[in-house]
Amino acid sequence: MHALVVEQLRKVYRTGFEALKGVDLRVEEGDFFALLGPNGAGKSTLIGIVTSLVNKTAGSVRVFEHDLDHEPEAVKASLGVVPQEFNFNLFLPVAEVVINQAGYFGIPRREAKARTEFLLKKLDLWERRRSEMRLLSGGMKRRLMIARALVHRPRLLILDEPTAGVDIEIRRAMWDYLRELNAEGTTIILTTHYLEEAESLCRNVAVIDHGRIEAVAETQALLAGLDTETFVLNLRRPLGQLPQIAGFGLTAVDATTLEAQLRRGQSLNELFAALGAQGVEVVSMRNKQNRLEQLFLEMVARGRSGTAARAA
Ligand code: ADP
């Protein structure tokens, strides 16, 4: 069964801006799925539609076979949502935030309290259960949003940029907990613009850009498809002329800066040795783009050459 099926989804905002241009997407039950894309790609719009915060212009959404137009309540009951923005009453004590949420789903208060205790302990917030929301750190608030999203035991958990602004240690702990939830059977979809996050958590990934799905693939396969990497090399002395090294694409940026393009399988050591043999000494280097940017660039290039990645 599919946890989520989105077909020909379009969103035109009131400004006339078309944020989603006919998106098709399928996520299998049990999957850990990333919706990956740069800022402005349309990720939040897509999540917003699935979670009934944004009205769609056209197309259809089904969650565990329930159609959003015909069975919105069944869709809501199947979904847990962790939005990007904190949207609680800041003066409410932590435990009440979760218990109240359970109330919206008709869960009796006794049961709600038991579930809240379980979740707050699990997410390391139990000690703070009586604190007002506003006194929590950013990472704690984020964890509280996860507890709140889980209290009605949704089969699909959707997180919009779950670790934006969360510090490294808390990020790791959150990742561990999400992995555990997924292993126990909860389907998880998260949006991210960090390739690293998709890489370390998600089995499958859809890449979205400018309101279109550019690719859907297994995360590992997608990463293995990265063809080239560009490095910026800073040189000790100004170049006389551009070195020619067989197999490597070199471009002079200025007298003491070179750009080098490496294909898969080519090594930096090989390049440094060849440059050294021509009297060119490298003092430092960095990646020109991060790997996500590289991925997008390659996809755009492939699209132009007529071999656009499959959109499932
Ligand atoms: P992402 O989550 O990938 O960063 P969004 O879905 O938030 O992208 O935004 C996609 C595009 O839609 C952006 O260009 C954004 O400016 C535009 N957009 C988002 N919300 C609105 C709105 N309420 N009105 C008009 N344009 C919007």
CSV table of C-alpha atoms and ligand atoms in Angstrom, one decimal:
chain,number,residue,atom,x,y,z
A,1,MET,CA,0.0,0.0,0.0
A,2,HIS,CA,1.0,3.6,-0.5
A,3,ALA,CA,1.2,6.0,2.4
A,4,LEU,CA,0.9,8.9,0.0
A,5,VAL,CA,-0.1,9.3,-3.6
A,6,VAL,CA,0.0,12.8,-5.1
A,7,GLU,CA,-1.2,13.2,-8.7
A,8,GLN,CA,-0.9,16.2,-11.0
A,9,LEU,CA,-0.8,18.5,-8.0
A,10,ARG,CA,-0.8,22.2,-8.9
A,11,LYS,CA,-0.7,25.3,-6.8
A,12,VAL,CA,-1.1,28.8,-8.0
A,13,TYR,CA,-0.9,31.4,-5.2
A,14,ARG,CA,-3.1,34.4,-5.3
A,15,THR,CA,-0.1,36.4,-6.6
A,16,GLY,CA,-0.4,34.3,-9.7
A,17,PHE,CA,2.8,32.5,-8.8
A,18,GLU,CA,2.8,28.8,-9.8
A,19,ALA,CA,4.6,27.0,-6.9
A,20,LEU,CA,3.7,23.5,-7.9
A,21,LYS,CA,3.5,22.6,-11.6
A,22,GLY,CA,1.9,19.2,-11.8
A,23,VAL,CA,3.6,17.1,-9.2
A,24,ASP,CA,3.3,13.3,-9.1
A,25,LEU,CA,4.7,11.5,-6.1
A,26,ARG,CA,4.2,8.1,-4.5
A,27,VAL,CA,5.6,7.0,-1.1
A,28,GLU,CA,5.3,3.4,-0.1
A,29,GLU,CA,4.1,2.5,3.4
A,30,GLY,CA,7.0,2.0,5.7
A,31,ASP,CA,9.3,4.2,3.7
A,32,PHE,CA,11.7,6.8,5.0
A,33,PHE,CA,11.4,9.4,2.3
A,34,ALA,CA,13.1,12.7,1.7
A,35,LEU,CA,11.7,15.6,-0.3
A,36,LEU,CA,14.9,17.4,-1.2
A,37,GLY,CA,15.2,20.7,-2.8
A,38,PRO,CA,16.6,24.3,-2.5
A,39,ASN,CA,14.7,27.1,-0.8
A,40,GLY,CA,11.7,28.1,-2.8
A,41,ALA,CA,11.4,24.7,-4.6
A,42,GLY,CA,7.9,24.1,-3.4
A,43,LYS,CA,8.5,21.7,-0.6
A,44,SER,CA,6.5,23.5,2.1
A,45,THR,CA,3.7,24.2,-0.4
A,46,LEU,CA,3.4,20.4,-1.1
A,47,ILE,CA,3.5,19.5,2.6
A,48,GLY,CA,1.0,22.3,3.3
A,49,ILE,CA,-1.5,20.9,0.8
A,50,VAL,CA,-1.2,17.3,2.1
A,51,THR,CA,-1.7,18.6,5.7
A,52,SER,CA,-4.7,20.8,4.8
A,53,LEU,CA,-2.9,24.1,5.6
A,54,VAL,CA,-2.8,25.2,1.9
A,55,ASN,CA,-5.6,24.8,-0.7
A,56,LYS,CA,-4.5,23.1,-3.9
A,57,THR,CA,-5.4,24.5,-7.2
A,58,ALA,CA,-5.7,21.2,-9.0
A,59,GLY,CA,-4.7,17.5,-8.7
A,60,SER,CA,-5.3,14.9,-6.1
A,61,VAL,CA,-3.8,13.7,-2.8
A,62,ARG,CA,-4.4,10.3,-1.1
A,63,VAL,CA,-3.1,9.2,2.2
A,64,PHE,CA,-3.4,5.5,2.9
A,65,GLU,CA,-6.1,5.4,0.2
A,66,HIS,CA,-8.1,8.2,1.7
A,67,ASP,CA,-8.8,11.0,-0.7
A,68,LEU,CA,-8.1,14.5,0.7
A,69,ASP,CA,-11.2,15.9,-1.0
A,70,HIS,CA,-13.6,13.3,0.1
A,71,GLU,CA,-12.2,12.0,3.4
A,72,PRO,CA,-10.3,14.9,4.9
A,73,GLU,CA,-10.9,13.7,8.5
A,74,ALA,CA,-9.5,10.2,7.7
A,75,VAL,CA,-6.5,11.9,6.1
A,76,LYS,CA,-5.9,14.0,9.2
A,77,ALA,CA,-6.2,11.1,11.5
A,78,SER,CA,-3.5,9.2,9.6
A,79,LEU,CA,-1.1,12.1,9.6
A,80,GLY,CA,1.3,13.6,12.2
A,81,VAL,CA,2.8,16.9,11.2
A,82,VAL,CA,5.9,18.7,12.5
A,83,PRO,CA,5.8,22.1,10.9
A,84,GLN,CA,8.7,24.4,10.4
A,85,GLU,CA,7.4,27.2,12.5
A,86,PHE,CA,6.7,26.8,16.2
A,87,ASN,CA,3.0,27.2,16.5
A,88,PHE,CA,2.0,26.6,20.1
A,89,ASN,CA,0.6,28.7,22.9
A,90,LEU,CA,3.8,29.8,24.5
A,91,PHE,CA,2.3,30.0,28.0
A,92,LEU,CA,1.1,26.4,28.1
A,93,PRO,CA,3.0,23.9,30.1
A,94,VAL,CA,4.8,21.3,28.0
A,95,ALA,CA,2.7,18.3,29.0
A,96,GLU,CA,-0.6,20.2,28.3
A,97,VAL,CA,0.5,20.9,24.7
A,98,VAL,CA,0.6,17.2,24.0
A,99,ILE,CA,-2.5,16.3,26.1
A,100,ASN,CA,-4.5,19.0,24.3
A,101,GLN,CA,-3.5,17.8,21.0
A,102,ALA,CA,-4.7,14.3,21.9
A,103,GLY,CA,-8.0,15.9,22.8
A,104,TYR,CA,-8.4,17.2,19.2
A,105,PHE,CA,-8.3,13.6,18.1
A,106,GLY,CA,-10.9,12.5,20.6
A,107,ILE,CA,-8.5,10.5,22.8
A,108,PRO,CA,-9.8,10.3,26.4
A,109,ARG,CA,-7.8,12.3,28.9
A,110,ARG,CA,-6.4,9.3,30.9
A,111,GLU,CA,-5.1,7.7,27.7
A,112,ALA,CA,-3.8,11.1,26.5
A,113,LYS,CA,-1.9,11.5,29.8
A,114,ALA,CA,-0.3,8.0,29.5
A,115,ARG,CA,0.7,8.6,25.9
A,116,THR,CA,2.1,12.0,26.8
A,117,GLU,CA,4.2,10.6,29.6
A,118,PHE,CA,5.6,7.9,27.2
A,119,LEU,CA,6.4,10.4,24.5
A,120,LEU,CA,7.9,13.1,26.7
A,121,LYS,CA,10.2,10.5,28.3
A,122,LYS,CA,11.1,9.1,24.9
A,123,LEU,CA,12.0,12.6,23.7
A,124,ASP,CA,13.8,13.6,26.8
A,125,LEU,CA,11.3,16.3,27.9
A,126,TRP,CA,9.7,14.6,30.9
A,127,GLU,CA,11.8,16.7,33.4
A,128,ARG,CA,10.4,19.8,31.7
A,129,ARG,CA,6.8,18.7,31.6
A,130,ARG,CA,5.6,21.6,33.8
A,131,SER,CA,7.7,24.3,32.2
A,132,GLU,CA,6.0,26.8,30.0
A,133,MET,CA,6.7,26.3,26.3
A,134,ARG,CA,8.4,29.7,26.0
A,135,LEU,CA,11.1,28.6,28.5
A,136,LEU,CA,12.3,25.8,26.3
A,137,SER,CA,15.3,25.9,24.0
A,138,GLY,CA,14.9,25.6,20.3
A,139,GLY,CA,15.8,22.0,20.2
A,140,MET,CA,13.4,21.2,23.0
A,141,LYS,CA,10.6,23.0,21.2
A,142,ARG,CA,11.3,21.0,18.1
A,143,ARG,CA,11.2,17.7,20.1
A,144,LEU,CA,7.9,18.8,21.7
A,145,MET,CA,6.5,19.4,18.2
A,146,ILE,CA,7.4,15.8,17.4
A,147,ALA,CA,5.8,14.5,20.6
A,148,ARG,CA,2.7,16.5,19.8
A,149,ALA,CA,2.6,15.1,16.2
A,150,LEU,CA,2.8,11.5,17.5
A,151,VAL,CA,0.2,11.5,20.2
A,152,HIS,CA,-2.6,10.2,18.0
A,153,ARG,CA,-0.3,7.5,16.7
A,154,PRO,CA,-0.3,8.5,13.0
A,155,ARG,CA,0.8,6.0,10.4
A,156,LEU,CA,2.6,8.7,8.4
A,157,LEU,CA,4.8,11.4,10.0
A,158,ILE,CA,5.7,14.4,8.0
A,159,LEU,CA,8.4,16.8,9.1
A,160,ASP,CA,9.1,20.1,7.4
A,161,GLU,CA,12.8,20.8,7.8
A,162,PRO,CA,13.0,19.1,11.1
A,163,THR,CA,16.6,20.0,12.0
A,164,ALA,CA,16.7,23.6,10.7
A,165,GLY,CA,18.4,25.6,13.5
A,166,VAL,CA,18.9,22.5,15.7
A,167,ASP,CA,22.4,22.0,17.1
A,168,ILE,CA,24.5,19.0,16.1
A,169,GLU,CA,24.1,16.9,19.2
A,170,ILE,CA,20.3,17.3,19.3
A,171,ARG,CA,20.2,16.7,15.6
A,172,ARG,CA,21.9,13.3,16.0
A,173,ALA,CA,19.5,12.3,18.9
A,174,MET,CA,16.5,13.4,16.7
A,175,TRP,CA,17.8,11.3,13.8
A,176,ASP,CA,18.1,8.3,16.1
A,177,TYR,CA,14.6,8.7,17.3
A,178,LEU,CA,13.2,9.1,13.8
A,179,ARG,CA,15.0,5.9,12.7
A,180,GLU,CA,13.5,4.0,15.6
A,181,LEU,CA,10.0,5.2,14.8
A,182,ASN,CA,10.5,4.2,11.2
A,183,ALA,CA,11.8,0.8,12.2
A,184,GLU,CA,8.6,0.3,14.3
A,185,GLY,CA,6.5,0.9,11.2
A,186,THR,CA,5.8,4.6,10.9
A,187,THR,CA,6.2,5.9,7.4
A,188,ILE,CA,8.3,9.1,7.5
A,189,ILE,CA,8.5,11.9,5.0
A,190,LEU,CA,10.8,14.8,5.6
A,191,THR,CA,11.7,17.9,3.7
A,192,THR,CA,15.2,19.1,3.7
A,193,HIS,CA,17.7,21.1,1.8
A,194,TYR,CA,20.6,19.2,3.4
A,195,LEU,CA,21.7,16.3,1.3
A,196,GLU,CA,23.5,15.0,4.3
A,197,GLU,CA,20.2,14.6,6.1
A,198,ALA,CA,18.6,12.7,3.3
A,199,GLU,CA,21.7,10.6,2.9
A,200,SER,CA,21.9,9.5,6.5
A,201,LEU,CA,18.2,8.9,7.1
A,202,CYS,CA,16.2,8.3,4.0
A,203,ARG,CA,15.9,5.2,1.8
A,204,ASN,CA,14.2,7.1,-1.1
A,205,VAL,CA,14.4,10.7,-2.2
A,206,ALA,CA,12.5,12.9,-4.5
A,207,VAL,CA,14.3,16.0,-5.8
A,208,ILE,CA,12.0,19.0,-6.3
A,209,ASP,CA,13.0,22.2,-7.9
A,210,HIS,CA,10.9,25.1,-9.3
A,211,GLY,CA,7.7,23.3,-8.5
A,212,ARG,CA,8.6,20.1,-10.4
A,213,ILE,CA,9.8,16.7,-9.4
A,214,GLU,CA,13.2,16.4,-11.1
A,215,ALA,CA,14.0,12.9,-9.9
A,216,VAL,CA,12.8,10.1,-7.7
A,217,ALA,CA,15.4,7.5,-6.7
A,218,GLU,CA,16.9,5.5,-4.0
A,219,THR,CA,19.1,7.8,-2.0
A,220,GLN,CA,22.3,5.8,-2.6
A,221,ALA,CA,21.6,5.5,-6.3
A,222,LEU,CA,21.1,9.2,-6.6
A,223,LEU,CA,24.4,10.0,-4.8
A,224,ALA,CA,26.3,7.4,-6.8
A,225,GLY,CA,25.1,9.3,-9.9
A,226,LEU,CA,27.1,12.4,-9.1
A,227,ASP,CA,29.4,12.6,-12.0
A,228,THR,CA,31.8,15.4,-11.4
A,229,GLU,CA,33.1,17.5,-8.5
A,230,THR,CA,34.6,20.9,-8.9
A,231,PHE,CA,37.4,22.1,-6.6
A,232,VAL,CA,38.8,25.6,-6.2
A,233,LEU,CA,42.6,25.5,-5.7
A,234,ASN,CA,44.6,28.4,-4.2
A,235,LEU,CA,48.1,28.5,-5.5
A,236,ARG,CA,51.4,29.6,-3.8
A,237,ARG,CA,52.7,31.6,-6.8
A,238,PRO,CA,50.9,33.3,-9.7
A,239,LEU,CA,50.6,31.1,-12.8
A,240,GLY,CA,52.6,31.8,-15.9
A,241,GLN,CA,50.3,29.8,-18.1
A,242,LEU,CA,47.5,27.4,-17.6
A,243,PRO,CA,48.8,23.9,-16.8
A,244,GLN,CA,47.7,21.2,-19.2
A,245,ILE,CA,47.0,17.9,-17.4
A,246,ALA,CA,45.5,15.0,-19.4
A,247,GLY,CA,42.1,14.0,-18.1
A,248,PHE,CA,41.5,17.0,-15.8
A,249,GLY,CA,39.5,20.0,-16.7
A,250,LEU,CA,41.4,23.1,-15.4
A,251,THR,CA,40.3,26.7,-15.6
A,252,ALA,CA,42.2,29.8,-14.3
A,253,VAL,CA,40.0,32.0,-12.2
A,254,ASP,CA,42.7,34.5,-11.6
A,255,ALA,CA,46.6,34.4,-11.3
A,256,THR,CA,46.6,32.3,-8.1
A,257,THR,CA,43.3,30.5,-8.3
A,258,LEU,CA,42.5,27.4,-10.4
A,259,GLU,CA,39.3,25.5,-10.8
A,260,ALA,CA,39.7,21.8,-11.3
A,261,GLN,CA,36.9,19.4,-12.4
A,262,LEU,CA,37.3,15.8,-11.3
A,263,ARG,CA,35.2,13.0,-12.7
A,264,ARG,CA,34.2,10.0,-10.7
A,265,GLY,CA,37.2,7.8,-9.9
A,266,GLN,CA,39.8,10.6,-10.4
A,267,SER,CA,41.8,11.4,-7.4
A,268,LEU,CA,43.0,14.7,-6.0
A,269,ASN,CA,46.4,13.2,-5.2
A,270,GLU,CA,46.9,12.4,-8.8
A,271,LEU,CA,46.0,16.0,-9.7
A,272,PHE,CA,48.3,17.5,-7.0
A,273,ALA,CA,51.2,15.3,-8.2
A,274,ALA,CA,50.7,16.3,-11.8
A,275,LEU,CA,50.5,20.0,-10.9
A,276,GLY,CA,53.6,19.6,-8.7
A,277,ALA,CA,55.5,18.1,-11.6
A,278,GLN,CA,54.7,21.4,-13.5
A,279,GLY,CA,55.9,23.5,-10.7
A,280,VAL,CA,52.4,24.5,-9.5
A,281,GLU,CA,52.0,24.3,-5.8
A,282,VAL,CA,48.6,24.2,-4.1
A,283,VAL,CA,48.3,25.8,-0.7
A,284,SER,CA,44.6,25.2,0.0
A,285,MET,CA,41.4,24.0,-1.7
A,286,ARG,CA,37.7,23.8,-1.2
A,287,ASN,CA,34.7,22.3,-2.9
A,288,LYS,CA,33.2,24.8,-5.3
A,289,GLN,CA,29.6,23.7,-4.6
A,290,ASN,CA,28.3,21.5,-1.9
A,291,ARG,CA,27.1,18.2,-3.3
A,292,LEU,CA,23.5,19.1,-3.3
A,293,GLU,CA,24.1,22.1,-5.6
A,294,GLN,CA,26.3,19.8,-7.7
A,295,LEU,CA,23.4,17.4,-8.0
A,296,PHE,CA,21.0,20.1,-9.1
A,297,LEU,CA,23.5,21.4,-11.7
A,298,GLU,CA,24.0,17.9,-13.1
A,299,MET,CA,20.3,17.3,-13.3
A,300,VAL,CA,19.7,20.6,-15.1
A,301,ALA,CA,22.4,19.7,-17.5
A,302,ARG,CA,21.0,16.2,-18.1
A,303,GLY,CA,17.6,17.7,-18.6
A,304,ARG,CA,18.9,20.0,-21.3
A,305,SER,CA,20.6,17.1,-23.1
A,306,GLY,CA,17.3,15.3,-23.2
A,307,THR,CA,17.9,12.6,-20.7
A,308,ALA,CA,16.0,14.1,-17.8
A,309,ALA,CA,15.7,11.9,-14.7
A,310,ARG,CA,12.6,9.9,-14.4
A,311,ALA,CA,9.8,11.4,-12.3
A,312,ALA,CA,7.8,8.5,-10.9
B,1,ADP,P1,10.3,25.5,-0.1
B,1,ADP,O1,9.5,25.0,1.1
B,1,ADP,O2,10.8,24.5,-1.0
B,1,ADP,O3,11.4,26.5,0.4
B,1,ADP,P2,7.8,26.9,-0.6
B,1,ADP,O4,6.8,25.9,-0.9
B,1,ADP,O5,7.8,27.6,0.7
B,1,ADP,O6,9.3,26.4,-1.0
B,1,ADP,O7,7.7,28.1,-1.7
B,1,ADP,C1,7.7,27.8,-3.1
B,1,ADP,C2,7.5,29.1,-3.9
B,1,ADP,O8,6.2,29.6,-3.6
B,1,ADP,C3,8.4,30.2,-3.5
B,1,ADP,O9,8.8,30.9,-4.6
B,1,ADP,C4,7.6,31.1,-2.5
B,1,ADP,O10,8.0,32.4,-2.6
B,1,ADP,C5,6.2,30.9,-3.1
B,1,ADP,N1,5.2,31.1,-2.1
B,1,ADP,C6,5.1,30.4,-0.9
B,1,ADP,N2,4.0,30.8,-0.2
B,1,ADP,C7,3.4,31.8,-0.9
B,1,ADP,C8,2.3,32.6,-0.7
B,1,ADP,N3,1.5,32.5,0.4
B,1,ADP,N4,2.0,33.5,-1.6
B,1,ADP,C9,2.7,33.6,-2.8
B,1,ADP,N5,3.8,32.9,-3.0
B,1,ADP,C10,4.2,32.0,-2.1
